Coordinates of C-alpha atoms in Angstrom, one line a residue:
Chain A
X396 CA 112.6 43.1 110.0
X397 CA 109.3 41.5 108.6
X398 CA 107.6 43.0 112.1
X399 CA 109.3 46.4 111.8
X400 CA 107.1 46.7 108.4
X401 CA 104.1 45.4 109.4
X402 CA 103.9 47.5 112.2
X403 CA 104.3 50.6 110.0
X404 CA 101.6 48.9 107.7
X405 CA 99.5 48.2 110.1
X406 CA 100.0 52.2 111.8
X407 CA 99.3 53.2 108.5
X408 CA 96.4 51.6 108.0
X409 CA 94.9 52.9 111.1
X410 CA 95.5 56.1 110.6
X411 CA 93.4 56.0 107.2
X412 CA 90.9 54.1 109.2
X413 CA 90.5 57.0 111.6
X414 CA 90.9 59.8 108.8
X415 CA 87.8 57.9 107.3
X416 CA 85.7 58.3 110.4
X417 CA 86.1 62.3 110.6
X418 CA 85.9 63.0 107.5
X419 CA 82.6 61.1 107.6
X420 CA 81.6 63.3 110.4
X421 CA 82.8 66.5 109.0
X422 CA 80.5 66.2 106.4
X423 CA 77.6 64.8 108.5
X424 CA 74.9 67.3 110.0
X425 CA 76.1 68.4 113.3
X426 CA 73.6 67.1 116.1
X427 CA 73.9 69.7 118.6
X428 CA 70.7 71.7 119.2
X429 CA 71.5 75.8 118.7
X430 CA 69.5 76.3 122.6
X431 CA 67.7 79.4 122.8
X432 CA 66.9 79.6 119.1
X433 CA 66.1 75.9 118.7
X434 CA 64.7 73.5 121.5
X435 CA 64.7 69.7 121.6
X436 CA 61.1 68.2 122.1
X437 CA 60.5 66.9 125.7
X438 CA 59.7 63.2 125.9
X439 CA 55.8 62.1 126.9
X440 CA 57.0 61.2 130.5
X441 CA 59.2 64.0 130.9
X442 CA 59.1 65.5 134.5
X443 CA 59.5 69.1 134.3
X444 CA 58.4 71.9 136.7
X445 CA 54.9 71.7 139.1
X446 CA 52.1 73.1 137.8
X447 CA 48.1 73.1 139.3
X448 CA 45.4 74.0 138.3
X449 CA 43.2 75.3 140.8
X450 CA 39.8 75.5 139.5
X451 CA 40.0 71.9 139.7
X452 CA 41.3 71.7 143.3
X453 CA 39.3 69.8 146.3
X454 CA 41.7 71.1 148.7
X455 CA 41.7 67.4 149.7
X456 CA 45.6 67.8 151.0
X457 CA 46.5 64.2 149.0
X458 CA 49.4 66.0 148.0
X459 CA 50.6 68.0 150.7
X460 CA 50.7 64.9 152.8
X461 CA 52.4 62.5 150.2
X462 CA 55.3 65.3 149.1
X463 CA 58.7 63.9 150.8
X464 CA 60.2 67.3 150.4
X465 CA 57.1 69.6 151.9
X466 CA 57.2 71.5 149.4
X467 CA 53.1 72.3 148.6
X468 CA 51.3 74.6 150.9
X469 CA 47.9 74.5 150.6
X470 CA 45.2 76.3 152.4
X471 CA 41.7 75.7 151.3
X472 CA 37.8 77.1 152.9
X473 CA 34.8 75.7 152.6
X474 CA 32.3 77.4 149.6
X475 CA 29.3 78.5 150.0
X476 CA 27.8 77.2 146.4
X477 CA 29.7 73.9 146.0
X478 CA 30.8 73.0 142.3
X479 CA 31.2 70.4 140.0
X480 CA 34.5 68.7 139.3
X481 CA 35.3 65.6 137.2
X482 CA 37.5 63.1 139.0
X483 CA 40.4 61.1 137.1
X484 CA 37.7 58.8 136.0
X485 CA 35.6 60.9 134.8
X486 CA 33.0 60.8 137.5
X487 CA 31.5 64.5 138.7
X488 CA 32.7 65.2 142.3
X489 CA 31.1 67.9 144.8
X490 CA 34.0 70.6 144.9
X491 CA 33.1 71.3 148.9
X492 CA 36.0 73.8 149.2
X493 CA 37.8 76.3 147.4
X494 CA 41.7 76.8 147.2
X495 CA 42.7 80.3 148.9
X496 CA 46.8 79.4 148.8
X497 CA 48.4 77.0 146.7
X498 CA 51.7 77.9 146.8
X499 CA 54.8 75.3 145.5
X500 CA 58.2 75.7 146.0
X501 CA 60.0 74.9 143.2
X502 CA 63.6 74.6 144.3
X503 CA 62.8 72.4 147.2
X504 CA 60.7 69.7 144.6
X505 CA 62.3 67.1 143.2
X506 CA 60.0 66.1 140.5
X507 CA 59.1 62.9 142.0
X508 CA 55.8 62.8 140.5
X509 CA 54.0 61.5 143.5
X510 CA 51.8 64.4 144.0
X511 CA 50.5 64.0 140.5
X512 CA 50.5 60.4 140.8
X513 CA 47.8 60.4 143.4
X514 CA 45.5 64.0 142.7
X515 CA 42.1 63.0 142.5
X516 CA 41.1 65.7 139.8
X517 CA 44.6 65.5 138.1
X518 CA 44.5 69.5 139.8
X519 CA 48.1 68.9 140.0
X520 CA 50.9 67.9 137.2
X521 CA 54.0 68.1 135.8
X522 CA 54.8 70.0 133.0
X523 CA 57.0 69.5 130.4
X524 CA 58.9 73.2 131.7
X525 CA 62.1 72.9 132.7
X526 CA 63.7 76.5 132.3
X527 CA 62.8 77.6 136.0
X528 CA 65.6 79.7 137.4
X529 CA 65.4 82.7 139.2
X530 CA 67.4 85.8 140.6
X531 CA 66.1 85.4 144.2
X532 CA 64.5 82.3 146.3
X533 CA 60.7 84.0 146.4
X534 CA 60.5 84.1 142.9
X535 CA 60.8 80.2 143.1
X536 CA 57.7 80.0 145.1
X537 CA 55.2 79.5 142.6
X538 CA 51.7 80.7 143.8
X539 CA 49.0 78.9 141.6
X540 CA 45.8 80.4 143.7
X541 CA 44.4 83.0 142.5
Chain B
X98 CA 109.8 93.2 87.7
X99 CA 112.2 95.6 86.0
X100 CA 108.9 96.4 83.3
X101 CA 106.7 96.5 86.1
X102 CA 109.0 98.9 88.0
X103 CA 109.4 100.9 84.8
X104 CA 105.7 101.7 84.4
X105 CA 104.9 102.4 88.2
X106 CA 108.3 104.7 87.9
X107 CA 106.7 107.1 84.8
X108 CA 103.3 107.3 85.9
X109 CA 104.2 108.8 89.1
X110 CA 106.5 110.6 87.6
X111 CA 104.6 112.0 84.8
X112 CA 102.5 113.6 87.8
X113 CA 105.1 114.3 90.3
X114 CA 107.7 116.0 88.7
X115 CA 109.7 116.6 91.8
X116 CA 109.9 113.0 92.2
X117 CA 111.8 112.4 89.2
X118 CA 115.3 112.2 89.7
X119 CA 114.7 109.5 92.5
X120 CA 117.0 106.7 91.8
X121 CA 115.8 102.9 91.4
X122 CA 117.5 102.0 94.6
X123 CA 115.1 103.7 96.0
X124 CA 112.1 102.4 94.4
X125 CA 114.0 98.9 95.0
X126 CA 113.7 99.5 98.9
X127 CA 110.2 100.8 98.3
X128 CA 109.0 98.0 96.4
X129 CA 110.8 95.8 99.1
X130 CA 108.6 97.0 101.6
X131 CA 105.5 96.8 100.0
X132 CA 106.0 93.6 98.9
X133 CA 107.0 92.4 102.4
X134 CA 104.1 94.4 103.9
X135 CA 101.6 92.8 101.3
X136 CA 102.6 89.3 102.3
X137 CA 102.7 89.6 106.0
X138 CA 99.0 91.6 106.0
X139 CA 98.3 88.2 103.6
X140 CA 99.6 85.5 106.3
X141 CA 98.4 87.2 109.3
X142 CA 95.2 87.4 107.5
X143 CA 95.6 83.7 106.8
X144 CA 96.3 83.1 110.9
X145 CA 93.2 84.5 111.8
X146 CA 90.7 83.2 109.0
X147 CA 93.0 79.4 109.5
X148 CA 92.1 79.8 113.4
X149 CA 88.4 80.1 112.3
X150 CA 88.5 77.1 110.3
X151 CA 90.5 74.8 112.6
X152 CA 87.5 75.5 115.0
X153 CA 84.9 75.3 112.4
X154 CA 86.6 71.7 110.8
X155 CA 87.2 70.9 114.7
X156 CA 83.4 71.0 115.5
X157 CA 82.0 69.2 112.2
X158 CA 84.3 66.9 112.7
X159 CA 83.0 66.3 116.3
X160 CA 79.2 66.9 115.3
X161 CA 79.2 70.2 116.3
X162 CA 79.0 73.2 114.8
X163 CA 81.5 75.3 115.8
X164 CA 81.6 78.8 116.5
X165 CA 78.6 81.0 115.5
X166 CA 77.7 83.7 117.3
X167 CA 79.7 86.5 116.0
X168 CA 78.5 87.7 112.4
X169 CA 76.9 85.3 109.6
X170 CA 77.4 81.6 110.5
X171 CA 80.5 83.3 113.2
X172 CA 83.0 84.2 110.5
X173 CA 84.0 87.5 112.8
X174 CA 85.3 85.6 115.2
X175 CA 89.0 85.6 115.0
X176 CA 88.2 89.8 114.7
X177 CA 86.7 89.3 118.1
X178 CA 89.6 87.0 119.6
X179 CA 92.2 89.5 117.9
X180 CA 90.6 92.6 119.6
X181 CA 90.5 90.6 122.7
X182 CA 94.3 89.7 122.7
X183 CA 95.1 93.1 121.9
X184 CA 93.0 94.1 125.0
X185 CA 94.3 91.6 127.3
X186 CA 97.2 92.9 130.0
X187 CA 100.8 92.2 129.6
X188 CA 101.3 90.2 132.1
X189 CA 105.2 89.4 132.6
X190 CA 106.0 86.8 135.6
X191 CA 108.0 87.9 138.5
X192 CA 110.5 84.6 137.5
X193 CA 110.8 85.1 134.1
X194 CA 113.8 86.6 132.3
X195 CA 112.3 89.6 131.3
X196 CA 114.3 90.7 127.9
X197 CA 114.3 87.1 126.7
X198 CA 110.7 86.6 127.3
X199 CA 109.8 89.9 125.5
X200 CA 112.4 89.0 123.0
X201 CA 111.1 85.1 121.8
X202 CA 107.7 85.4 120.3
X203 CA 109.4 88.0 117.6
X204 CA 111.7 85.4 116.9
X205 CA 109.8 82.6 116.3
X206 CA 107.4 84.7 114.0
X207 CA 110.2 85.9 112.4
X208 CA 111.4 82.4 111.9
X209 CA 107.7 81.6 110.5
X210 CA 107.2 84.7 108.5
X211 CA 110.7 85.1 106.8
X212 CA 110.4 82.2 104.5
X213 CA 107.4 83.7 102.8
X214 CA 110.0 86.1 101.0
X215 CA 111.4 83.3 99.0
X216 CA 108.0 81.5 97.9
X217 CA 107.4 82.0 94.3
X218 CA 104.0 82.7 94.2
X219 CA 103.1 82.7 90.6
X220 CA 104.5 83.7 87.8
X221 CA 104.4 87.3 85.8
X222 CA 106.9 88.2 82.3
X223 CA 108.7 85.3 82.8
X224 CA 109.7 86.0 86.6
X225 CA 109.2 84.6 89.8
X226 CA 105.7 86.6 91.6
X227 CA 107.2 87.1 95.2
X228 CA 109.6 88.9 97.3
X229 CA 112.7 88.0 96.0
X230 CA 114.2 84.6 93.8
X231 CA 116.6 83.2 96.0
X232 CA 119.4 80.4 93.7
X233 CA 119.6 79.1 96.9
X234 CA 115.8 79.3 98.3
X235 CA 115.4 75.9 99.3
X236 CA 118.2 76.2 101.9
X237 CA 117.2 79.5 102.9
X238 CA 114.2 78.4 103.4
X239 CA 115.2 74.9 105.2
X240 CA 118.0 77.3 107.4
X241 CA 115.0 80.0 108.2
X242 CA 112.5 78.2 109.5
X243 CA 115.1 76.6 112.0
X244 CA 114.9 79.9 113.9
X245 CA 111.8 79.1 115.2
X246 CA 113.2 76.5 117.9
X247 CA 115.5 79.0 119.2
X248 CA 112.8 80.8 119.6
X249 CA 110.9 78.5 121.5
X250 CA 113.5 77.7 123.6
X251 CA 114.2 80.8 124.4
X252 CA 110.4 81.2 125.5
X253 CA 110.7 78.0 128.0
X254 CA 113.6 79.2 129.1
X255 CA 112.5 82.7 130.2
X256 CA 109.4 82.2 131.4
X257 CA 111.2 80.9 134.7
X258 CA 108.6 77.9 135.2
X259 CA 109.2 74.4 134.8
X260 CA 106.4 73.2 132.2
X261 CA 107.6 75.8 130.2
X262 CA 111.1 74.8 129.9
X263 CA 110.3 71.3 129.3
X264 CA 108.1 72.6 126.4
X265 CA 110.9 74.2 125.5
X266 CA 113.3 71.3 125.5
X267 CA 110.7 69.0 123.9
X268 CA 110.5 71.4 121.3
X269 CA 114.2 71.5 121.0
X270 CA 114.7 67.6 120.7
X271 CA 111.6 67.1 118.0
X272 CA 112.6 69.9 115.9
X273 CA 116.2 69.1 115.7
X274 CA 115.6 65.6 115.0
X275 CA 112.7 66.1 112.0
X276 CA 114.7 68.6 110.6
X277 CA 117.2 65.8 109.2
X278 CA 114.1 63.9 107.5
X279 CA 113.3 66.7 105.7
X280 CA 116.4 67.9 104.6
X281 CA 117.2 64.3 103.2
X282 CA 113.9 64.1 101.4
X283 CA 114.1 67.5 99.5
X284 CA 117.8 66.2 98.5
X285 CA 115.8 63.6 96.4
X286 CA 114.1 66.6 94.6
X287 CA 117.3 68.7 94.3
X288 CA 118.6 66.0 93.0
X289 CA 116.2 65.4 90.0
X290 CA 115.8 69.3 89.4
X291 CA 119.6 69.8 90.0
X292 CA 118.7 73.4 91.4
X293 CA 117.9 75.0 95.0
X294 CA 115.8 77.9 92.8
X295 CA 112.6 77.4 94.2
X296 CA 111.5 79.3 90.9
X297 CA 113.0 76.4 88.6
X298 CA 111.9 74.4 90.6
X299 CA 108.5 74.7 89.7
X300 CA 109.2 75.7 86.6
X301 CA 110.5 72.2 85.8
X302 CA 107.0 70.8 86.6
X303 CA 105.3 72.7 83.7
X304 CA 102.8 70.9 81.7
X305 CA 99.9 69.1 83.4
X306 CA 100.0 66.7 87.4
X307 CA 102.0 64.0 86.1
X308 CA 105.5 66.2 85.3
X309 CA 104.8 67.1 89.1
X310 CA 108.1 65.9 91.3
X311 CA 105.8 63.9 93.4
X312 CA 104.9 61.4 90.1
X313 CA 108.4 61.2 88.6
X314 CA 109.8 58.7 90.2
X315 CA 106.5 57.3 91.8
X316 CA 107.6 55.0 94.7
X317 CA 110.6 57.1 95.6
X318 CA 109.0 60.7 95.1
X319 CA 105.8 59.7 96.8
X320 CA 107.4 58.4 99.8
X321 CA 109.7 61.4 100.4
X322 CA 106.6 63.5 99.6
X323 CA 105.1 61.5 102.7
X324 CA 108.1 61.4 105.1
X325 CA 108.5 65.9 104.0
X326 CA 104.8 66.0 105.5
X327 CA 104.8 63.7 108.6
X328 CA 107.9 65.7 109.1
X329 CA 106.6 69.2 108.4
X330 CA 103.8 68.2 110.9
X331 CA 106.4 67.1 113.7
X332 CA 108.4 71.1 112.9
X333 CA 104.9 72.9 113.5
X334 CA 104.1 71.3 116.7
X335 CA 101.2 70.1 115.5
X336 CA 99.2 67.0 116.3
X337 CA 99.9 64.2 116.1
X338 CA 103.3 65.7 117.6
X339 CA 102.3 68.5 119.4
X340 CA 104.0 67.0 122.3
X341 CA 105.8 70.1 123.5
X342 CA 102.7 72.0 124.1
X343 CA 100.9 69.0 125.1
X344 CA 98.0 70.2 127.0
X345 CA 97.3 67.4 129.5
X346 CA 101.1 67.0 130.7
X347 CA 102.7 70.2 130.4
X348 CA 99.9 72.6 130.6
X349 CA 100.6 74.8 127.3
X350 CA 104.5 74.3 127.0
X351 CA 106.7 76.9 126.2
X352 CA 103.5 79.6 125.8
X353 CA 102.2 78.9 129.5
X354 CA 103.0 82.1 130.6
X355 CA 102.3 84.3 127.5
X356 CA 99.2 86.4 127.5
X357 CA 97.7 89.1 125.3
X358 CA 99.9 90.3 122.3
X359 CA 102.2 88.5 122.9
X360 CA 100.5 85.0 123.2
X361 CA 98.8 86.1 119.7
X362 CA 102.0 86.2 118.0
X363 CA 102.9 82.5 118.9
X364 CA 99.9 81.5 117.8
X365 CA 100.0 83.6 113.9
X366 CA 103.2 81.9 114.0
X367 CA 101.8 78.6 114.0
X368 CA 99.1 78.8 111.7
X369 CA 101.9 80.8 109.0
X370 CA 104.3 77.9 109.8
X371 CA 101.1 75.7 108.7
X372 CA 100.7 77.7 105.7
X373 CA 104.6 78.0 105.5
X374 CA 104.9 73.6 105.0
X375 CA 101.9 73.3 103.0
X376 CA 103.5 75.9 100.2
X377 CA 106.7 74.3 100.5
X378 CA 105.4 70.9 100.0
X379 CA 103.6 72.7 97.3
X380 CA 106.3 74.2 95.7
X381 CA 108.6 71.3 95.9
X382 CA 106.2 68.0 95.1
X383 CA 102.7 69.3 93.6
X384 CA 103.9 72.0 91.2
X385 CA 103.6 74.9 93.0
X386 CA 101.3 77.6 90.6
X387 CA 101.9 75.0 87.6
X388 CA 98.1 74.4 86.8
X389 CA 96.7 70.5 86.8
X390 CA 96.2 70.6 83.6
X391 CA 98.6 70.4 80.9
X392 CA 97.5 74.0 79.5
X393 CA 97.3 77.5 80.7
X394 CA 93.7 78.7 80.9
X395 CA 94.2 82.2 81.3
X396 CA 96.7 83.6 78.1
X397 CA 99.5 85.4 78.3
X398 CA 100.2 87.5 81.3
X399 CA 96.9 86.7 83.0
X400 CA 98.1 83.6 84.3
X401 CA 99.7 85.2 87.1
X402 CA 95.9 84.7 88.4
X403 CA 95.7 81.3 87.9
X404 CA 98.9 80.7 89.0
X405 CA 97.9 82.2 92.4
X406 CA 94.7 80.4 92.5
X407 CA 96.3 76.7 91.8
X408 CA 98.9 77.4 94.3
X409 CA 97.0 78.2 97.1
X410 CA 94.3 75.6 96.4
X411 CA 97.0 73.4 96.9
X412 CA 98.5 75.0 99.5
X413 CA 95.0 75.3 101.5
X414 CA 94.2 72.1 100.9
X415 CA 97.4 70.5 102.8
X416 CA 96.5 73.0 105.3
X417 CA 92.8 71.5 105.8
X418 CA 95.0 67.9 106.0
X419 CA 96.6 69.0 108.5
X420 CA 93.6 70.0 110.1
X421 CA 92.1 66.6 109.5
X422 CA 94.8 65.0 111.3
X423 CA 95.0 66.9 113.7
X424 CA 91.7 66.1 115.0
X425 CA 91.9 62.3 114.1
X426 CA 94.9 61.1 115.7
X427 CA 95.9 61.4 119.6
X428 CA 99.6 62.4 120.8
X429 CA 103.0 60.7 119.9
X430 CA 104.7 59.7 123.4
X431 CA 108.2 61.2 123.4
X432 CA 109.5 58.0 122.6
X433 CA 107.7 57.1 120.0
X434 CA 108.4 60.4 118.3
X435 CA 112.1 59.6 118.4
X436 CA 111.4 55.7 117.1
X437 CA 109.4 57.5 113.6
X438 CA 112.4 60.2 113.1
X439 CA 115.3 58.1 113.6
X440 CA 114.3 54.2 113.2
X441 CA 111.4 54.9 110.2
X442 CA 111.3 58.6 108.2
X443 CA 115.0 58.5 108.1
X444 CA 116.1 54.9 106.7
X445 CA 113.1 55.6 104.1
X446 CA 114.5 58.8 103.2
X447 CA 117.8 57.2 102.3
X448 CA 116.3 53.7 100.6
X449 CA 114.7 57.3 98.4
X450 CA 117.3 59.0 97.2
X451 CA 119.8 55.9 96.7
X452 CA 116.4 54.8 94.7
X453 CA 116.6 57.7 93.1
X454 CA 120.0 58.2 92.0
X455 CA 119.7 54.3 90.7
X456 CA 116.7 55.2 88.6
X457 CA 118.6 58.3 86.9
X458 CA 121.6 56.3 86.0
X459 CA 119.9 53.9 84.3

């Protein structure tokens, strides 16, 4: 008998417990993000879609070589008036070649960074972009050269 | 309503002389019918605007925000779900039993929407502000809104499929068995109004909250104020006893196979039988349109407003209780549900009115 009305106590009770909770929420400010109108900022090391810059490019083939996926194809030919080009240090570098085709294909990368990681003139990076799709596969193959 | 009937009756006559000689049966039958057609436009209104808030109290309560994409802050939505289940096809299943299944969503709406008629709304010259005054509107209403499990029954059974059918028999075993709580907690009411008028009822709780029914005789009035609503919750199907449309065993119950129009009207019907509980509860334990306070605001005839306006704030407000529960508490196993009728609301409901009838003789 004595258990029979403690267990209706003790349902009771957790039933106003768990009315407390929602109405707590109900009048709390909804967290969900309304998307297109309103975007969430991207954390600092957020990997997002490739992007290069090829004014800074050395066509040194770093990153072609180090993508897992293959996805970069770079063609490059040698200048006749060699630039300047500051290095991830900050030192000037001679800019022997210019970049004729840069192109990136964006649904074979898997934003492993290492391409970025390793650039010599920080030409390549990831952005914080991450709204990439696309009606057709070409349009996924970003061409950077111009 | 005879002075009110009067006044309509000579100014359309004073410009339609033709129109004169028409007897008050008639205007009776006419009045009938707008009355009836003004309270169902008023629930069915209530269906769709409740179906917006349960989503909108649905997502705040789960930090969202609900739906908001048609019109300001998505108030058009349930115009946009009605036109879409207008829209839909009537789909009828090659199993089903076809004039049963066309037959059961009228009669559980009817079931919902027929106890409207004796709900005394508010109050104007001294009368009762509703379809009709029933002596016996408790028990109408108690022996109306019983329909609805045939109806539901009826749907399991004809839609020839077997999640329906046990939705259907579910249905029939929960409703049959809360009906009795219920019934044995309004007796504790009927017994200290000594009346079934639904009308006298309330007017028996005039004069500010504490002459309501639900603060007479606090521990005995409170409780069977508690066990009519647990109750009410288990008759409307809905959570925490929603078990015979219980989505993750039985797919949708005894709607699984309604689409379109007719799926629509099993789901007006449960938001009216939402609004149908929370005015009875209303009428019965809160003081139906008797104001808080222990004065009228409005004078004289006026307060037909106010009466209108405390009811349904009360009435709403059990509604958005409902609500909050609904999207607290998960689903009563079958057993379970059988336990609280028989082994907890019931004994209570009795230990009530013997309480009660103790209290009075003394």
């Amino acid at each position: 008998m004595i258990k029979y009305f403690k267990q209706i106590i003790t349902e009771l009770w957790s039933i106003l417990k768990g009315m407390k909770i929602t109405i707590k929420y109900f009048f709390a400010k909804p967290t969900t993000v309304q998307y297109p109108e309103e975007r969430i900022q991207m954390t600092e090391r957020f990997r997002g879609m490739v992007k290069a810059d090829t004014d800074k490019c050395i066509s040194c083939l770093y990153c072609v070589n180090i993508c897992p996926v293959s996805c970069i194809d770079l063609e490059g030919e040698k200048s006749d008036a060699p630039a300047k080009v500051m290095n991830k240090e900050g030192k000037a570098m001679k800019r022997i070649k210019t970049v004729t085709k840069f192109d990136v294909n964006i649904a074979q990368c898997i934003q492993c960074g290492f391409c970025a990681e390793g650039c010599p003139t920080a030409a390549i990076y990831l952005s914080k972009e991450h709204e990439n799709s696309a009606l057709s596969r070409e349009e996924l193959i970003k061409h950077y050269a111009k | 309503m005879q002075q009110l009937i009067d006044i309509v009756q000579k100014w359309v006559a004073g410009y339609l002389q033709f129109l004169e000689p028409v007897p008050i049966e008639i205007w009776y039958i006419l009045f009938m019918f707008i009355f009836a057609g003004v309270v169902l436009g008023m629930v069915m209104l209530f269906a769709g605007v409740a179906s917006y808030a349960e989503r909108k109290v649905a997502g705040h309560m789960q930090s969202r925000h609900g739906p908001n994409r048609v019109g300001p802050h998505g108030v058009l939505q349930f115009v946009a779900d009605g036109i879409k289940l207008v829209l839909k096809e009537d789909l009828i299943p090659d199993a089903a039993d076809k004039i049963l299944f066309r037959f059961a969503p009228y009669i559980v709406f009817l079931g919902c929407f027929a106890v409207f008629a004796a709900f005394p709304f508010s109050m104007v010259f001294g009368q009762s502000l509703g379809i009709t005054n029933l002596n016996i509107g408790l028990l109408y209403v108690l022996a109306i809104s019983s329909i609805v499990v045939v109806g539901i029954i009826m749907a399991g059974w004809a839609s020839g499929n077997k999640w329906s059918l046990l939705g259907g028999l579910r249905s029939a075993a929960q409703i049959v068995s809360y009906e009795v709580p219920i019934g044995v907690s309004f007796l504790t009411i009927v017994m200290i109004a000594g009346t079934l008028d639904l009308f006298e009822i309330t007017r028996q709780q005039d004069g500010g909250f504490w002459r309501w029914f639900v603060f007479r005789y606090p521990p005995f009035t409170m409780s069977a104020f508690f066990i009519y609503f647990v109750a009410s919750l288990a008759e409307t199907n809905r959570v925490p006893f929603d078990i015979p449309e219980a989505e993750s065993e039985i797919v949708a119950g005894y709607h699984t196979e309604y689409s379109g129009m007719r799926f629509s009207f099993f789901y007006m019907s449960e938001y009216g039988n939402m609004l149908a509980v929370s005015s009875l509860a209303t009428i019965v334990f809160l003081g139906g349109f008797q104001s808080v306070l222990p004065f009228h605001i409005l004078p004289g005839n006026w307060f037909v407003i106010e009466g209108l306006c405390w009811f349904f704030g009360k009435a709403l407000f059990l509604v958005f209780v409902q609500m909050w529960l609904r999207w607290t508490l998960p689903r009563y196993r079958v057993d379970q549900l059988m336990h609280l009728a028989w082994k907890v609301l019931l004994p209570f409901a009795f230990v009530n009115i013997m309480g009660i009838g103790i209290w009075m003789l003394i």
